[in-house]
Tab-separated table of C-alpha atoms in Angstrom:
chain	number	residue	atom	x	y	z
H	1	UNK	CA	-0.129	0.337	-0.519
H	2	UNK	CA	2.473	2.255	1.010
H	3	UNK	CA	4.652	1.852	-1.842
H	4	UNK	CA	1.713	2.558	-4.668
H	5	UNK	CA	0.877	5.246	-2.467
H	6	UNK	CA	4.681	6.545	-3.003
H	7	UNK	CA	3.971	5.833	-6.941
H	8	UNK	CA	1.197	7.770	-7.400
H	9	UNK	CA	2.432	10.517	-5.609
H	10	UNK	CA	5.774	10.651	-7.872
H	11	UNK	CA	3.266	10.451	-11.227
H	12	UNK	CA	1.808	13.269	-9.483
H	13	UNK	CA	4.195	15.643	-8.916
H	14	UNK	CA	5.654	13.992	-12.397
H	15	UNK	CA	2.299	15.511	-13.924
H	16	UNK	CA	2.683	18.868	-12.182
H	17	UNK	CA	6.082	20.141	-13.174
H	18	UNK	CA	4.771	19.191	-16.441
H	19	UNK	CA	1.481	20.821	-16.268
H	20	UNK	CA	3.190	24.398	-14.612
H	21	UNK	CA	6.360	24.149	-17.268
H	22	UNK	CA	4.146	27.287	-18.779
H	23	UNK	CA	5.233	27.106	-21.743
H	24	UNK	CA	5.438	24.892	-25.297
H	25	UNK	CA	7.561	24.527	-28.201
H	26	UNK	CA	6.356	23.178	-30.743
H	27	UNK	CA	9.174	22.173	-33.530
H	28	UNK	CA	10.347	21.565	-36.859
H	29	UNK	CA	12.329	18.558	-37.395
H	30	UNK	CA	9.977	17.104	-34.650
H	31	UNK	CA	12.424	16.735	-31.248
H	32	UNK	CA	12.498	13.751	-29.530
H	33	UNK	CA	12.387	12.492	-25.421
H	34	UNK	CA	15.170	14.090	-24.251
H	35	UNK	CA	14.331	17.358	-25.958
H	36	UNK	CA	16.995	17.608	-29.012
H	37	UNK	CA	16.005	18.266	-32.571
H	38	UNK	CA	17.742	16.186	-34.951
H	39	UNK	CA	19.412	18.017	-38.238
H	40	UNK	CA	21.836	18.216	-40.756
H	41	UNK	CA	23.796	21.277	-42.005
H	42	UNK	CA	22.127	23.697	-44.487
H	43	UNK	CA	18.758	22.912	-43.596
H	44	UNK	CA	15.800	25.175	-41.559
H	45	UNK	CA	14.565	24.439	-37.991
H	46	UNK	CA	11.469	26.444	-37.451
H	47	UNK	CA	10.583	26.910	-33.475
H	48	UNK	CA	7.282	28.140	-32.040
H	49	UNK	CA	7.074	29.008	-28.698
H	50	UNK	CA	3.514	30.030	-27.107
H	51	UNK	CA	1.735	29.879	-22.905
H	52	UNK	CA	0.316	26.939	-21.845
H	53	UNK	CA	-3.786	26.644	-21.705
H	54	UNK	CA	-3.766	29.043	-24.695
H	55	UNK	CA	-5.622	31.813	-23.038
H	56	UNK	CA	-2.857	33.921	-22.531
H	57	UNK	CA	-2.909	36.030	-25.882
H	58	UNK	CA	-0.471	38.990	-24.003
H	59	UNK	CA	1.419	37.455	-22.244
H	60	UNK	CA	4.917	38.350	-23.291
H	61	UNK	CA	7.382	35.684	-24.201
H	62	UNK	CA	11.545	35.902	-25.014
H	63	UNK	CA	13.961	33.665	-26.371
H	64	UNK	CA	17.529	32.487	-25.642
H	65	UNK	CA	20.341	31.123	-27.968
H	66	UNK	CA	23.202	28.972	-25.028
H	67	UNK	CA	22.002	32.010	-22.731
H	68	UNK	CA	22.017	35.464	-24.292
H	69	UNK	CA	18.988	36.890	-25.637
H	70	UNK	CA	17.656	36.050	-29.019
H	71	UNK	CA	16.067	39.768	-31.009
H	72	UNK	CA	12.213	39.668	-31.640
H	73	UNK	CA	10.129	42.194	-33.564
H	74	UNK	CA	7.492	43.510	-31.431
H	75	UNK	CA	4.726	41.373	-32.397
H	76	UNK	CA	6.909	38.432	-32.337
H	77	UNK	CA	6.429	38.111	-28.723
H	78	UNK	CA	3.328	38.789	-27.204
H	79	UNK	CA	1.140	34.938	-27.240
H	80	UNK	CA	2.848	33.184	-29.031
H	81	UNK	CA	6.794	33.761	-30.719
H	82	UNK	CA	9.072	31.604	-32.890
H	83	UNK	CA	12.494	31.390	-33.840
H	84	UNK	CA	13.226	29.946	-37.410
H	85	UNK	CA	17.614	28.712	-37.982
H	86	UNK	CA	18.223	29.166	-41.602
H	87	UNK	CA	20.272	27.861	-43.120
H	88	UNK	CA	21.544	25.731	-39.874
H	89	UNK	CA	25.422	26.151	-39.469
H	90	UNK	CA	28.385	23.831	-38.429
H	91	UNK	CA	28.117	26.573	-35.017
H	92	UNK	CA	24.329	25.387	-34.506
H	93	UNK	CA	25.458	22.102	-33.223
H	94	UNK	CA	24.220	22.076	-29.555
H	95	UNK	CA	22.990	25.363	-29.584
H	96	UNK	CA	20.438	25.197	-26.976
H	97	UNK	CA	16.593	27.236	-27.705
H	98	UNK	CA	14.962	28.660	-24.507
H	99	UNK	CA	11.539	30.766	-24.229
H	100	UNK	CA	10.155	31.540	-21.323
H	101	UNK	CA	7.650	34.246	-20.090
H	102	UNK	CA	8.794	37.469	-19.209
H	103	UNK	CA	6.919	38.145	-16.178
H	104	UNK	CA	8.022	34.585	-14.397
H	105	UNK	CA	11.282	33.584	-15.899
H	106	UNK	CA	10.748	30.135	-14.230
H	107	UNK	CA	8.251	29.269	-16.958
H	108	UNK	CA	10.628	28.070	-19.456
H	109	UNK	CA	11.241	25.337	-21.936
H	110	UNK	CA	13.974	24.457	-24.127
H	111	UNK	CA	15.297	22.327	-27.453
H	112	UNK	CA	19.184	21.938	-28.394
H	113	UNK	CA	20.082	21.418	-31.680
H	114	UNK	CA	22.091	18.121	-32.874
H	115	UNK	CA	23.791	18.900	-36.298
H	116	UNK	CA	25.159	15.985	-37.716
H	117	UNK	CA	26.957	16.586	-41.249
H	118	UNK	CA	29.618	14.414	-43.064
H	119	UNK	CA	33.362	14.335	-43.105
H	120	UNK	CA	34.723	17.106	-45.274
H	121	UNK	CA	36.959	15.037	-47.106
H	122	UNK	CA	36.406	14.481	-51.814
H	123	UNK	CA	38.513	15.397	-55.068
H	124	UNK	CA	42.410	15.638	-54.695
H	125	UNK	CA	45.902	17.502	-53.666
H	126	UNK	CA	49.167	17.277	-55.899
H	127	UNK	CA	51.940	17.638	-53.245
H	128	UNK	CA	55.600	18.533	-54.166
H	129	UNK	CA	58.475	17.128	-51.917
H	130	UNK	CA	62.341	17.483	-51.977
H	131	UNK	CA	63.819	14.822	-51.462
H	132	UNK	CA	65.464	14.001	-48.483
H	133	UNK	CA	62.628	16.441	-46.711
H	134	UNK	CA	60.155	16.018	-44.024
H	135	UNK	CA	56.492	14.665	-46.322
H	136	UNK	CA	53.254	15.918	-44.143
H	137	UNK	CA	49.685	15.374	-44.827
H	138	UNK	CA	47.119	16.694	-43.133
H	139	UNK	CA	43.272	15.006	-43.842
H	140	UNK	CA	40.156	16.177	-42.282
H	141	UNK	CA	38.030	14.193	-40.731
H	142	UNK	CA	35.787	16.515	-38.395
H	143	UNK	CA	31.766	14.884	-38.636
H	144	UNK	CA	29.519	15.081	-36.635
H	145	UNK	CA	28.947	11.838	-35.267
H	146	UNK	CA	32.236	11.194	-35.439
H	147	UNK	CA	34.070	8.767	-37.669
H	148	UNK	CA	34.400	5.706	-36.864
H	149	UNK	CA	38.304	4.334	-38.462
H	150	UNK	CA	40.412	6.510	-40.917
H	151	UNK	CA	42.822	4.399	-43.222
H	152	UNK	CA	45.479	5.903	-45.590
H	153	UNK	CA	46.725	3.797	-48.206
H	154	UNK	CA	49.656	4.108	-51.177
H	155	UNK	CA	49.143	3.768	-54.407
H	156	UNK	CA	46.414	1.517	-53.678
H	157	UNK	CA	47.575	-0.913	-51.322
H	158	UNK	CA	48.162	-0.243	-47.379
H	159	UNK	CA	50.894	1.909	-46.312
H	160	UNK	CA	53.539	0.607	-44.705
H	161	UNK	CA	54.777	2.255	-41.386
H	162	UNK	CA	57.427	0.434	-40.883
H	163	UNK	CA	59.024	0.163	-44.210
H	164	UNK	CA	58.618	3.625	-45.193
H	165	UNK	CA	59.402	5.445	-41.830
H	166	UNK	CA	55.217	6.651	-41.660
H	167	UNK	CA	53.936	7.642	-38.168
H	168	UNK	CA	50.008	8.863	-38.117
H	169	UNK	CA	48.716	10.438	-35.641
H	170	UNK	CA	44.870	11.626	-35.048
H	171	UNK	CA	42.996	14.041	-33.093
H	172	UNK	CA	39.738	13.143	-34.112
H	173	UNK	CA	39.768	16.397	-36.491
H	174	UNK	CA	42.875	15.710	-38.288
H	175	UNK	CA	44.743	12.662	-39.444
H	176	UNK	CA	47.902	12.875	-40.068
H	177	UNK	CA	50.399	11.338	-41.561
H	178	UNK	CA	54.126	12.031	-42.420
H	179	UNK	CA	58.130	11.031	-42.665
H	180	UNK	CA	60.878	12.040	-42.361
H	181	UNK	CA	63.823	11.833	-45.078
H	182	UNK	CA	61.796	10.911	-47.904
H	183	UNK	CA	63.149	8.244	-51.229
H	184	UNK	CA	61.567	8.569	-54.323
H	185	UNK	CA	60.938	4.716	-54.060
H	186	UNK	CA	59.180	4.955	-51.111
H	187	UNK	CA	57.176	7.642	-50.975
H	188	UNK	CA	56.700	9.131	-53.823
H	189	UNK	CA	52.643	8.244	-55.496
H	190	UNK	CA	49.396	8.374	-54.594
H	191	UNK	CA	48.130	8.380	-50.997
H	192	UNK	CA	44.723	7.628	-50.388
H	193	UNK	CA	43.184	9.448	-46.996
H	194	UNK	CA	39.932	7.406	-46.258
H	195	UNK	CA	37.247	8.372	-43.544
H	196	UNK	CA	34.332	6.009	-42.508
H	197	UNK	CA	31.223	7.725	-41.343
H	198	UNK	CA	28.503	5.701	-39.382
H	199	UNK	CA	25.865	7.568	-40.755
H	200	UNK	CA	27.271	9.144	-43.727
H	201	UNK	CA	29.575	5.790	-45.513
H	202	UNK	CA	32.678	6.394	-46.667
H	203	UNK	CA	35.247	9.798	-48.080
H	204	UNK	CA	38.583	10.297	-49.119
H	205	UNK	CA	40.948	12.656	-50.462
H	206	UNK	CA	43.705	11.817	-52.551
H	207	UNK	CA	47.481	13.046	-52.387
H	208	UNK	CA	49.313	13.200	-55.346
H	209	UNK	CA	52.784	13.448	-53.893
H	210	UNK	CA	56.227	13.806	-56.667
H	211	UNK	CA	59.413	13.677	-54.986
H	212	UNK	CA	62.089	16.594	-56.812
H	213	UNK	CA	66.277	16.718	-56.505
H	214	UNK	CA	67.790	18.125	-53.975
H	215	UNK	CA	68.898	21.447	-54.030
H	216	UNK	CA	71.524	22.671	-52.766
H	217	UNK	CA	71.386	25.487	-50.131
H	218	UNK	CA	74.114	28.042	-49.186
H	219	UNK	CA	73.688	29.629	-46.000
H	220	UNK	CA	73.101	32.987	-46.850
H	221	UNK	CA	74.940	34.537	-43.670
H	222	UNK	CA	77.981	32.676	-44.083
H	223	UNK	CA	78.528	33.636	-47.681
H	224	UNK	CA	77.006	36.990	-47.196
H	225	UNK	CA	80.431	37.011	-44.522
H	226	UNK	CA	82.576	35.549	-47.173
H	227	UNK	CA	81.828	37.563	-49.953
H	228	UNK	CA	82.920	40.881	-47.336
H	229	UNK	CA	86.180	39.648	-46.838
H	230	UNK	CA	86.414	39.061	-50.343
H	231	UNK	CA	85.384	42.798	-51.707
H	232	UNK	CA	87.560	43.910	-48.814
H	233	UNK	CA	90.966	41.845	-49.203
H	234	UNK	CA	90.897	43.022	-52.903
H	235	UNK	CA	89.575	46.605	-51.969
H	236	UNK	CA	93.203	46.439	-50.290
H	237	UNK	CA	95.280	45.251	-52.713
H	238	UNK	CA	94.078	47.286	-55.065
H	239	UNK	CA	94.806	50.140	-52.975
H	240	UNK	CA	98.481	49.113	-52.286
H	241	UNK	CA	99.059	48.272	-56.008
H	242	UNK	CA	98.312	52.028	-56.294
H	243	UNK	CA	100.311	53.146	-53.790
H	244	UNK	CA	103.505	51.131	-55.349
H	245	UNK	CA	102.156	52.569	-59.152
H	246	UNK	CA	102.372	56.281	-57.659
H	247	UNK	CA	105.783	56.482	-55.898
H	248	UNK	CA	107.489	54.982	-59.106
H	249	UNK	CA	105.568	58.134	-60.632
H	250	UNK	CA	107.137	60.372	-58.533
């Protein structure tokens, strides 16, 4: 009996909390049971807020985005209020929109946007690297939901990390493959970065790497210093020779 009474009291409190929230938000696309709206980049999200009960047409409403006030026109505040997010951008992912009564800040309702987007991988890029220098290829894998896997291939086969002296890093935003002191026989060719998204499938980008002959570089400062020494040596030699010639003519 006591257990039944406790359960009844719990449901009564839950009913009261729902009824006294004060405002209701209607959304397109629909919101799920956790107050989250699933959407994608470049889509449109519509939010309409109105007081519960439908009899408070003169009730002024406010919108907040992540706690900051959203500017509304005068006619978009009374009785019901709408907000349109279009187009949906990367920055809208995780944004929380809250509607509340102006005269009762505890009467609120909120929804949160979950913006999904694919890895921005496509096309190809040409890369030229000198032999014996360092090769670095960054691959952007930023996506929502995060990619499930990333792989690298060279000329159609999985990259042999040990044989080519490669290292691969992944911070969740960028997967980078690199190698020190590259050689044409080991490192030249077509690299492909492939990211697997759990909802958008496979996406890839190619890097066409060409190795060029190593160029001879001369350190600038020692070269300038050497030229200065040569210049003054020649100048002193010419001056000395001129003095000898002048003495012979006297």
